Amino acid sequence: MRLTAGTDSRLGATWDGRGTNFALFSANAHKVELCLFDAQGRRELERIELPERTEDVWHGYLNDVSPGQLYGYRVHGPYDPDRGHRFNAHKLLLDPYAKRLNGRLVWSEAHFAYRTGSPREDLSFDRRDNARGMPKAVVVDETVGSGRRETRPGVRWEDTIVYEAHVKGLTQQREDVPPGLRGTFGGLACPSMIAHFKRLGVTTIELLPVHGFVDDRILVEKKLVNYWGYNTISFFAPEVRYAPDKDNPLDSFRTTVARLHDAGIEVLLDVVYNHTAEGNHLGPTLSFRGIDNASYYWLKPDNPRYYDDFTGCGNSMNLTHPRVLQMVMDSLRYWVEVCHVDGFRFDLATTLARGPNGFDRNSGFFTAIRQDPILAGVKLVAEPWDLGMGGYQVGAFPSQWSEWNDRYRSVMRRYWSGEGSLIGEVSRRMTGSSDMFNRDGRMPRASINHVTVHDGFTLADLFSYEHKHNIANGEDNRDGSNDNHSINCGVEGPTDDPKILGMRRQLRKNQLACLFLAQGVPLLLAGDEVGNSQSGNNNAYCQDNDIGWVGWDGANTEDDMVEFVGLMTDIRRRFPQLRSRRWLDGRRADGSYGVLWLTPSAAEMTEQDWAFPDGRFLAYMLSPSEPGGDAIFIVLNSGVEAIDFHLPKTSDYPVWHQLFDTTKDTVQVAPLKCGSASAAPPRSVLAFAGTIA
């Protein structure tokens, strides 16, 4: 092979039609070797020293290397953990910019840069070659399909309804998905699933991580896996295990995105840039640690042998380093430009914006995102916390971001589990949480409302279990949250008692109703619409089985709430004031209003009413956002007794029509006059449409 200097202008392996340029960043290395492997990845064919170093990028061009070539790196430098350096050229390393991976990690002691079991721990040095058990990067032809024009759905933020799903878990047990596509990218976009999404009325699918990841050694030894995928090792390569075509996971993924787009459905990716699969100082050396540990990770300033762990996963990526920030930005642009995704949900996003003094709203990460023209039009969602000091930052992200609102989740769980004296906070959560998000020009869409997500109980389990049941995870039930605000309605777990089953279904409907009536962006967890249960496991991250997969047995039974969700999304579309771009005002000086809070007698609430001891009744009217539109009147009663109330007494809306009552399968058809008396059944949500005279 003819080796020339090549260029440092683009990191990774770039094929230009004649040959491939290889470029790898490492500020502290002494030498970088490119290792080429046979088609099976078993035999190292050649080891080539990259000839040039420019701005800490090591690079070289090989004119005879074409797509399909397997490769890895060996990086030479000091092994001095006390100074933060962990170079070990005996370890084959993955290219951080790899666009495709071949093979899976086969765990052995050789993947550790130190001698496991040594009394000196990571201060010792291991000389075993780990190449045989390492996945290899693959040179790809990025021009294939790159010129394809694709129309994105372009769903406005205020119209967005998110459906969070796991690629495998969503379709693994769907009998109407072809067997060869179940649990794959292809299964997401098959006709039966698209029809299901349409029945629900969701606009946007948010996928748990699809970046290349590895299964933790401790899980493999327990015969478990990292099912959720929050253990990333490759930020550019689609996870091969989800591809129906194992030889072309990139095209498998892009085809799925295109088919969902054709159906008008957006795709968001849950991305994990806050940490990697390499763990703490006793973790393996797979990529970043061996390439330039001191650049990629946050190390303790007073003892760089150890990591600043803001994530609870052993390490934290340091985006204050320009090359690390560049890698994250290059990755985001790649998924938008090449794969056409519509946005991202950032796991533990606080870590990405950390500086030397903690979370920084003016961080380089936020600045880079804001000015990037490729990312300007995509949806950005933060999980606005991490485990470090000052990590809880709900409401603190910049104006173009939306955030998971765990305050909504907490208070709505408490309210429907029977806790009283919450109506003040419930009112704030149902109207977009302006107390947290109304600043810097932010709009109600800043709040991503959710009751359940992948992490925690499903909606069915929320009302079937008072305690977590995580024994299957192999940690003696110590893992997972103990703060669930759940109730079992009288029996822990499964029961045949029709009264208990009826109560559970009713409470599920109440949560779903509130989710879609609330200002902000609703997020529905996949499977909640059919009563999916994880048998009380509230941390199913390692359960690639019936526990973690969506169970569709509840479809076409009393647990099936697909039609109810469809009704709620229809109501949300019918009433623009439920998805307002502006914050709701109370009574204005001219007598108009955005929201009017009413007592059971239909009088406007006073401070004394808000302070009513143990209050569980909340009723409010939203005026139309456009002249001539209908008003909507919403009633919540989490009490165990029925509460009599009156419809709003306003001549503007002389007639009211019931939209739904969560305690009944049918609605009251006859129109109701303004001010007429009605009753809110125990533990119920009701809504009425007011028609202008």
XYZ file of C-alpha atoms in Angstrom:
693
model
C 0.000 0.000 0.000
C 1.177 3.505 -0.832
C 1.178 5.651 2.316
C 1.093 9.443 2.151
C 0.515 12.171 4.717
C -3.162 12.689 4.011
C -5.043 15.386 5.873
C -6.121 16.309 9.396
C -9.230 18.154 8.176
C -11.677 15.343 8.862
C -11.382 12.884 11.731
C -12.131 9.195 11.289
C -11.731 7.011 8.204
C -12.778 8.863 5.038
C -12.923 7.043 1.691
C -12.744 9.349 -1.341
C -13.256 6.814 -4.119
C -9.560 6.040 -4.540
C -8.305 5.456 -1.019
C -8.927 6.189 2.637
C -7.667 8.960 4.889
C -7.258 8.035 8.552
C -7.150 10.744 11.225
C -7.162 10.385 15.013
C -6.904 13.044 17.708
C -4.510 12.512 20.628
C -2.748 15.398 22.346
C -0.549 13.272 24.619
C 0.408 10.302 22.422
C 3.944 9.663 21.175
C 2.972 7.480 18.214
C -0.200 6.140 16.600
C -0.390 2.863 14.661
C -3.214 1.918 12.312
C -3.986 -1.816 12.389
C -5.701 -3.447 9.400
C -7.542 -6.770 9.822
C -8.889 -9.538 7.634
C -12.586 -9.681 6.731
C -13.435 -11.716 9.847
C -11.528 -9.399 12.181
C -9.448 -12.265 13.553
C -6.050 -11.658 11.998
C -4.083 -8.428 12.006
C -2.746 -8.032 8.476
C -0.655 -4.918 8.802
C 0.393 -2.318 11.347
C 1.114 1.120 9.889
C 2.466 4.129 11.760
C 0.521 7.256 10.861
C 3.170 9.532 9.361
C 1.946 13.021 10.224
C 0.775 14.997 13.250
C -1.048 18.295 12.767
C -2.714 20.180 15.618
C -2.636 16.968 17.702
C -4.318 15.006 14.902
C -2.371 11.979 13.666
C -3.128 11.208 10.037
C -2.194 9.246 6.948
C -3.661 8.262 3.563
C -3.671 4.727 2.134
C -4.556 4.587 -1.539
C -5.558 0.898 -1.607
C -7.938 0.807 1.364
C -11.621 0.708 0.381
C -15.015 0.348 2.095
C -15.363 -2.855 4.077
C -11.825 -2.734 5.473
C -11.677 -3.561 9.203
C -9.300 -1.520 11.338
C -8.353 -0.301 14.808
C -5.610 1.718 16.483
C -2.733 1.174 18.874
C -1.680 4.384 20.582
C 1.730 4.789 22.220
C 2.379 7.125 25.113
C 3.073 7.183 28.845
C 1.274 4.814 31.165
C 1.164 7.028 34.233
C -2.269 6.965 35.920
C -1.127 9.351 38.649
C -0.765 11.994 35.915
C -3.941 10.928 34.096
C -2.244 9.013 31.257
C -3.247 5.434 30.465
C -1.648 4.614 27.124
C -1.050 0.936 26.431
C -0.208 -0.009 22.846
C -0.904 -3.680 23.578
C -4.601 -2.767 23.483
C -6.434 -2.406 20.190
C -8.693 0.649 20.326
C -11.874 1.622 18.512
C -11.848 4.737 16.373
C -14.158 7.275 18.104
C -15.387 8.241 14.622
C -16.137 4.687 13.451
C -19.277 4.663 11.286
C -19.774 0.898 11.550
C -18.632 -1.806 13.961
C -17.846 -5.414 13.134
C -18.098 -8.073 15.835
C -19.008 -7.761 19.498
C -16.888 -7.299 22.561
C -15.814 -10.647 24.042
C -14.865 -9.975 27.630
C -11.476 -11.104 28.961
C -8.758 -9.804 31.290
C -6.868 -8.623 28.191
C -9.189 -5.621 27.792
C -7.756 -3.998 30.908
C -4.594 -1.892 30.617
C -3.490 -3.068 34.051
C -3.066 -6.559 35.519
C -6.383 -7.421 37.095
C -5.856 -8.894 40.543
C -2.570 -7.069 41.042
C -2.172 -5.495 44.491
C -1.117 -2.318 42.647
C -4.462 -2.329 40.795
C -4.449 0.143 37.881
C -0.891 1.256 38.650
C 0.285 -2.089 37.238
C 0.679 -2.692 33.474
C -0.708 -5.473 31.269
C 1.014 -6.625 28.068
C -1.630 -8.975 26.672
C -3.057 -8.248 23.218
C -6.836 -7.833 23.323
C -7.430 -7.586 19.566
C -9.149 -10.936 19.133
C -11.988 -10.017 21.505
C -12.429 -6.429 20.299
C -15.008 -5.212 17.800
C -13.354 -3.557 14.800
C -14.202 -0.334 13.025
C -15.176 -0.641 9.358
C -14.406 1.792 6.548
C -17.728 2.807 4.977
C -18.793 4.616 1.837
C -20.600 7.619 3.268
C -21.594 8.883 -0.178
C -24.185 6.126 -0.647
C -27.561 7.718 -0.096
C -26.006 10.962 1.149
C -27.520 12.972 -1.686
C -31.000 11.623 -1.095
C -33.559 14.363 -0.674
C -36.002 13.729 2.109
C -38.914 15.787 3.321
C -39.029 15.959 7.083
C -42.396 16.029 8.853
C -41.489 19.340 10.504
C -43.970 18.949 13.368
C -44.250 22.200 15.305
C -43.182 21.943 18.927
C -46.635 22.837 20.227
C -48.190 20.037 18.134
C -45.660 17.418 19.228
C -46.732 14.239 21.023
C -43.776 12.030 21.919
C -43.809 8.212 22.141
C -40.739 6.809 23.938
C -39.774 3.327 22.776
C -36.974 0.766 22.770
C -36.149 -0.498 19.270
C -36.190 -4.170 20.226
C -38.680 -4.089 23.071
C -41.405 -2.343 21.088
C -41.900 -5.009 18.419
C -40.276 -8.170 19.781
C -43.666 -9.543 20.860
C -45.891 -7.985 18.171
C -47.467 -10.808 16.185
C -48.467 -8.464 13.344
C -44.800 -7.582 12.694
C -43.027 -10.004 10.315
C -40.822 -12.381 12.350
C -37.653 -11.278 10.582
C -38.290 -7.644 11.493
C -39.336 -8.040 15.125
C -36.950 -6.261 17.463
C -35.185 -4.402 14.625
C -35.139 -0.981 13.025
C -37.321 -2.413 10.269
C -39.998 -3.443 12.747
C -40.518 0.173 13.816
C -41.724 1.218 10.386
C -43.703 -1.802 9.239
C -47.338 -1.049 8.267
C -48.874 -2.424 11.474
C -46.707 -0.217 13.698
C -47.312 2.894 11.641
C -51.045 2.163 11.852
C -50.680 1.853 15.640
C -48.881 5.193 15.889
C -51.614 6.804 13.812
C -54.373 5.388 16.033
C -52.604 6.844 19.056
C -52.104 10.197 17.385
C -48.412 10.432 18.288
C -46.215 12.599 16.096
C -42.717 11.747 17.253
C -40.921 8.517 18.183
C -38.134 8.911 20.734
C -35.814 5.904 20.583
C -33.691 4.699 23.469
C -29.970 4.684 22.531
C -29.100 3.272 19.112
C -25.419 4.290 19.127
C -23.020 1.356 19.307
C -22.799 0.125 22.897
C -21.385 -2.799 24.863
C -22.755 -5.052 27.576
C -21.111 -4.477 30.969
C -18.884 -7.328 32.074
C -20.680 -7.662 35.393
C -23.995 -8.106 33.552
C -22.576 -10.670 31.133
C -21.271 -12.689 34.074
C -24.831 -12.670 35.470
C -26.143 -13.771 32.032
C -27.773 -10.356 31.605
C -27.157 -7.553 29.103
C -27.227 -3.763 28.975
C -30.670 -3.837 27.371
C -31.407 -0.107 27.405
C -28.069 0.741 25.756
C -26.843 3.540 28.029
C -23.287 2.216 27.726
C -22.061 3.869 24.550
C -18.689 3.170 22.961
C -19.313 4.516 19.440
C -21.131 7.789 18.791
C -21.388 7.446 15.001
C -22.204 3.769 14.420
C -25.764 2.390 14.603
C -26.035 -0.576 16.983
C -25.701 -3.708 14.843
C -27.989 -5.866 16.985
C -30.987 -3.772 15.862
C -30.286 -4.075 12.136
C -32.223 -6.651 10.075
C -29.283 -6.445 7.630
C -26.254 -7.016 9.870
C -23.912 -6.051 7.029
C -25.500 -2.643 6.579
C -26.949 -1.246 9.812
C -26.639 2.332 8.561
C -28.963 1.768 5.605
C -31.317 -0.260 7.795
C -31.644 2.694 10.107
C -31.919 5.306 7.357
C -34.633 3.324 5.599
C -36.650 3.161 8.816
C -36.351 6.915 9.334
C -37.445 7.539 5.744
C -40.526 5.318 6.086
C -41.549 6.963 9.340
C -41.092 10.351 7.708
C -43.304 9.257 4.817
C -45.976 8.563 7.439
C -45.496 12.031 8.942
C -43.732 10.735 12.055
C -40.550 12.281 13.426
C -37.608 10.389 14.949
C -35.703 11.610 18.018
C -32.642 9.799 19.367
C -31.799 9.398 23.036
C -28.055 10.129 23.025
C -25.486 9.436 25.746
C -22.575 11.854 25.434
C -22.147 12.284 29.184
C -20.076 9.124 29.758
C -18.730 6.057 27.934
C -18.620 2.320 28.485
C -15.065 2.462 29.864
C -16.184 3.033 33.461
C -13.963 4.220 36.314
C -10.209 3.877 36.880
C -10.610 0.098 37.110
C -12.583 -0.150 33.877
C -11.470 -1.542 30.511
C -9.446 0.255 27.845
C -11.540 0.126 24.685
C -11.186 3.508 22.978
C -11.034 6.987 24.540
C -9.082 5.944 27.645
C -6.265 4.503 25.563
C -6.336 7.265 22.941
C -6.035 10.221 25.317
C -7.538 9.701 28.757
C -6.517 13.133 30.057
C -8.319 14.919 27.213
C -11.555 12.978 26.931
C -12.543 12.651 30.588
C -13.043 14.816 33.648
C -10.229 13.865 36.050
C -9.955 14.958 39.664
C -7.714 18.049 39.677
C -5.879 17.049 42.840
C -5.512 13.378 41.864
C -5.926 12.694 38.106
C -5.659 8.962 38.641
C -9.368 9.129 39.485
C -12.359 10.403 37.550
C -14.842 13.126 38.390
C -17.953 11.020 38.125
C -21.031 13.222 37.680
C -22.982 10.445 35.975
C -22.868 7.507 38.365
C -21.326 5.428 35.573
C -17.663 5.749 36.550
C -16.580 8.560 34.232
C -17.771 11.820 32.683
C -16.854 13.191 29.253
C -15.151 16.581 29.317
C -16.807 18.784 26.697
C -14.732 21.782 27.767
C -11.957 20.233 25.671
C -12.392 21.558 22.109
C -11.702 18.197 20.447
C -14.207 16.382 22.660
C -16.795 19.055 21.942
C -15.951 18.747 18.239
C -16.588 15.001 18.361
C -20.015 15.486 19.950
C -20.969 18.158 17.430
C -19.700 16.063 14.511
C -21.753 13.140 15.801
C -24.939 15.223 16.083
C -24.501 16.643 12.594
C -23.840 13.174 11.193
C -27.129 11.786 12.510
C -29.004 14.795 11.149
C -27.302 15.086 7.751
C -26.709 11.434 6.914
C -29.526 9.726 8.827
C -32.078 12.581 8.723
C -33.186 12.322 12.357
C -35.326 15.156 13.678
C -33.756 15.777 17.065
C -32.190 14.436 20.228
C -32.925 13.765 23.875
C -29.670 14.247 25.815
C -29.149 11.825 28.684
C -27.864 13.557 31.859
C -27.515 16.773 29.879
C -26.200 18.784 32.829
C -22.847 17.004 32.446
C -22.486 18.292 28.887
C -22.639 21.896 30.077
C -20.293 21.560 33.041
C -17.260 23.764 33.416
C -14.654 24.021 36.156
C -17.232 25.703 38.398
C -20.154 23.405 37.652
C -23.136 23.806 35.331
C -22.715 26.786 33.002
C -25.611 28.214 30.950
C -22.978 29.905 28.764
C -20.951 26.746 28.202
C -19.191 25.972 24.956
C -21.631 23.130 24.328
C -24.663 25.443 24.415
C -22.841 28.023 22.296
C -21.836 25.452 19.687
C -25.376 24.095 19.456
C -26.903 27.560 19.172
C -24.754 28.721 16.264
C -24.730 25.482 14.252
C -26.879 25.835 11.088
C -27.369 22.068 10.747
C -28.742 21.739 14.265
C -30.713 24.980 14.271
C -33.904 23.303 13.093
C -33.900 20.098 15.118
C -35.606 19.373 18.411
C -33.363 19.513 21.493
C -34.538 17.851 24.700
C -32.552 17.766 27.935
C -32.666 15.361 30.808
C -31.771 18.376 32.982
C -29.840 16.749 35.791
C -26.855 14.599 36.671
C -25.488 13.238 39.954
C -22.811 15.859 40.534
C -22.909 18.897 42.794
C -25.558 21.319 41.531
C -26.689 18.751 39.004
C -30.438 19.390 39.207
C -31.089 22.090 36.597
C -34.746 21.778 35.613
C -35.746 25.087 34.044
C -32.170 26.338 33.621
C -31.491 25.340 30.005
C -31.366 27.884 27.139
C -34.471 29.008 25.293
C -34.241 26.658 22.289
C -34.288 23.612 24.554
C -37.147 21.595 26.017
C -36.645 19.617 29.221
C -37.972 16.510 30.886
C -40.125 17.858 33.712
C -39.877 15.419 36.596
C -41.821 17.862 38.777
C -44.864 17.113 36.622
C -44.285 13.376 37.077
C -43.865 13.617 40.837
C -46.868 15.784 41.645
C -49.274 13.966 39.315
C -48.248 10.620 40.793
C -48.786 11.958 44.299
C -52.118 13.530 43.387
C -53.621 10.394 41.837
C -52.216 8.158 44.574
C -54.529 10.061 46.938
C -52.311 12.687 48.522
C -54.185 15.883 49.358
C -53.324 19.597 49.547
C -51.643 19.557 46.137
C -54.077 21.545 44.002
C -51.792 24.578 43.845
C -48.916 22.611 42.391
C -51.196 20.500 40.203
C -52.550 23.724 38.696
C -49.020 24.863 37.845
C -48.062 21.533 36.283
C -51.267 21.378 34.217
C -50.582 24.834 32.798
C -47.005 24.341 31.645
C -44.987 24.854 34.847
C -44.502 28.566 34.262
C -42.883 28.833 37.691
C -39.901 26.961 36.249
C -39.890 27.752 32.537
C -41.400 31.217 32.020
C -38.190 33.185 31.490
C -35.799 34.196 28.685
C -38.549 34.006 26.100
C -39.248 30.321 26.700
C -42.660 28.929 25.835
C -44.813 26.187 27.407
C -43.264 23.618 25.065
C -40.152 23.864 27.249
C -41.841 21.359 29.579
C -41.807 17.721 28.443
C -44.535 16.256 30.645
C -44.374 12.587 31.546
C -45.741 10.262 34.201
C -43.726 7.212 33.172
C -40.609 6.687 31.078
C -38.244 3.762 30.493
C -36.657 4.370 33.903
C -39.178 3.431 36.592
C -42.567 1.754 36.815
C -44.796 1.413 33.788
C -48.222 3.039 34.098
C -49.849 -0.311 34.890
C -47.265 -1.072 37.577
C -47.652 2.404 39.051
C -51.091 1.354 40.276
C -50.285 -2.328 40.905
C -47.191 -2.154 43.119
C -46.268 -0.084 46.145
C -42.728 -1.464 46.196
C -40.157 -2.255 43.505
C -39.531 -5.915 42.629
C -36.095 -5.942 41.006
C -34.758 -9.310 42.169
C -34.224 -10.416 38.552
C -31.545 -7.705 38.213
C -29.242 -9.616 40.534
C -28.635 -6.815 43.026
C -30.833 -8.069 45.896
C -33.471 -5.447 45.063
C -31.102 -2.614 46.012
C -31.156 -0.972 42.571
C -33.899 1.266 41.239
C -35.676 4.134 42.949
C -37.484 3.718 46.258
C -39.376 6.976 45.728
C -42.125 5.954 43.309
C -45.338 7.532 44.699
C -47.169 4.387 43.620
C -50.151 2.504 45.074
C -51.351 -1.053 44.535
C -55.080 -0.370 45.081
C -55.275 -3.115 47.702
C -53.176 -6.013 46.406
C -49.476 -6.074 45.563
C -49.183 -7.250 41.963
C -51.586 -9.351 39.886
C -55.126 -9.952 41.106
C -58.468 -11.238 39.850
C -60.473 -8.863 42.028
C -62.689 -6.929 39.561
C -63.019 -3.952 41.906
C -59.252 -3.539 42.190
C -58.754 -4.051 38.461
C -61.405 -1.441 37.733
C -59.757 1.067 40.062
C -56.368 0.494 38.446
C -57.772 1.058 34.960
C -59.546 4.220 36.090
C -56.392 5.682 37.631
C -54.447 4.898 34.473
C -57.054 6.759 32.429
C -56.827 9.706 34.816
C -53.078 9.979 34.345
C -53.386 9.682 30.574
C -56.141 12.301 30.488
C -54.089 14.777 32.510
C -50.998 14.129 30.405
C -52.749 15.146 27.188
C -54.748 18.010 28.709
C -51.690 19.653 30.271
C -49.864 22.565 28.663
C -46.427 21.545 27.415
C -45.382 18.511 25.379
C -46.800 15.115 26.392
C -44.558 12.054 26.402
C -46.162 8.599 26.397
C -44.168 5.493 27.331
C -44.562 2.679 24.806
C -46.873 -0.017 26.114
C -48.728 2.146 28.620
C -51.606 2.254 26.152
C -52.150 -1.513 26.531
C -51.401 -2.010 30.220
C -47.850 -3.304 29.751
C -46.313 -4.522 33.016
C -42.715 -5.196 34.054
C -43.892 -7.283 37.018
C -42.983 -4.473 39.382
C -39.412 -4.052 38.106
C -38.674 -0.323 38.087
C -35.152 -0.613 36.661
C -35.376 -3.050 33.753
C -32.146 -1.795 32.157
C -30.680 -5.310 32.005
C -33.823 -7.282 31.137
C -33.726 -8.206 27.449
C -36.697 -10.537 27.909
C -40.398 -10.521 28.728
C -39.773 -8.124 31.621
C -38.235 -5.422 29.443
C -40.145 -6.028 26.210
C -43.554 -4.473 25.660
C -46.247 -7.074 26.274
C -49.166 -6.636 23.892
C -51.480 -9.118 25.647
C -53.579 -6.217 26.902
C -54.558 -5.219 23.359
C -58.269 -5.748 22.632
C -59.004 -6.334 26.332
C -60.250 -4.052 29.096
C -56.645 -2.900 29.530
C -56.542 -1.560 25.963
C -56.589 2.239 26.088
C -55.446 2.879 22.517
C -58.817 4.354 21.603
C -58.826 6.514 24.726
C -55.360 7.860 23.924
C -56.568 8.524 20.382
C -59.536 10.433 21.802
C -57.230 12.514 23.990
C -54.878 13.372 21.117
C -57.918 14.328 19.006
C -59.105 16.641 21.807
C -55.627 18.107 22.031
C -55.701 18.889 18.310
C -59.255 20.275 18.479
C -58.476 22.782 21.237
C -55.425 24.916 20.375
C -55.435 26.395 23.880
C -54.212 23.008 25.179
C -51.033 23.484 23.154
C -50.605 27.197 23.408
C -47.419 28.972 22.371
C -48.027 31.564 25.079
C -48.292 31.392 28.832
C -51.818 31.473 30.183
C -53.005 34.595 31.990
C -55.638 34.662 34.685
C -58.266 37.399 34.781
C -56.981 40.443 32.870
C -57.864 44.108 33.411
C -60.315 44.074 30.496
C -62.125 41.061 31.940
C -60.723 38.568 29.481
C -58.637 35.603 30.596
C -56.586 32.662 29.405
C -57.395 30.391 32.321
C -60.113 30.771 34.933
C -59.875 28.685 38.114
C -63.306 27.843 39.543
C -64.710 26.483 42.775
C -67.331 23.697 42.727
C -69.980 26.450 42.758
C -68.371 27.953 39.611
C -67.118 31.062 41.431
C -63.605 32.270 40.731
C -61.153 30.846 43.247
C -59.745 33.066 45.995
C -56.589 32.683 48.057
C -58.702 31.016 50.709
C -59.947 28.461 48.187
C -56.405 27.614 47.145
C -55.489 27.002 50.786
C -58.421 24.664 51.373
C -57.110 21.895 53.674
C -56.578 18.551 51.981
C -58.099 19.880 48.745
C -58.456 17.348 45.941
C -60.888 19.101 43.557
C -59.611 21.328 40.773
C -61.670 22.867 37.954
C -60.659 25.385 35.334
C -61.743 26.840 32.017
C -59.432 27.685 29.114
C -60.649 30.371 26.756
C -60.228 29.896 22.990
C -56.883 30.953 21.595
C -58.637 32.274 18.474
C -61.878 34.264 18.094
C -64.884 32.036 17.503
C -63.258 28.937 18.981
C -64.635 26.668 21.670
C -63.697 26.898 25.337
C -62.764 23.813 27.309
C -63.680 23.173 30.957
C -61.610 20.583 32.850
C -62.479 18.955 36.180
C -60.113 16.851 38.321
C -61.273 14.988 41.421
C -58.731 12.744 43.127
C -60.952 12.298 46.192
C -62.670 9.060 47.184
C -66.093 10.707 47.159
C -68.125 12.358 44.423
C -68.093 16.166 44.402
C -71.005 18.230 43.098
C -70.051 21.136 40.876
C -71.548 23.629 38.446
C -70.565 24.268 34.880
C -69.112 27.740 34.253
C -71.682 30.495 34.638
C -70.882 32.608 31.609
C -73.147 33.934 28.908
C -70.288 33.615 26.420
C -70.779 29.838 26.430
C -74.449 29.070 27.047
C -74.116 25.396 26.058
C -71.577 22.779 27.134
C -70.986 19.311 25.674
C -69.254 16.563 27.620
C -66.063 15.354 25.938
C -65.289 12.465 28.274
C -65.564 11.119 31.810
C -62.779 8.733 32.800
C -65.189 6.682 34.936
C -67.487 5.923 31.984
C -67.068 4.428 28.532
C -69.701 6.732 27.050
C -70.329 10.454 27.389
C -73.437 12.367 28.263
C -74.836 13.228 24.846
C -77.428 15.836 25.813
C -76.085 19.413 25.870
C -75.770 21.076 29.265
C -76.684 24.666 30.030
C -74.150 26.990 31.560
C -74.304 26.959 35.336
C -76.105 23.630 35.451
C -75.243 21.179 38.212
C -73.255 18.003 37.704
C -71.086 15.667 39.751
C -67.465 14.565 39.488
C -67.314 10.861 40.396
C -64.631 9.665 42.819
C -61.150 9.659 41.273
C -62.191 11.113 37.936
C -61.284 13.512 35.153
C -64.014 15.195 33.109
C -63.875 17.677 30.250
C -66.523 19.758 28.502
C -66.537 21.890 25.358
C -68.188 25.313 25.572
C -69.834 26.676 22.441
C -70.119 30.395 21.754
C -73.660 31.757 21.620
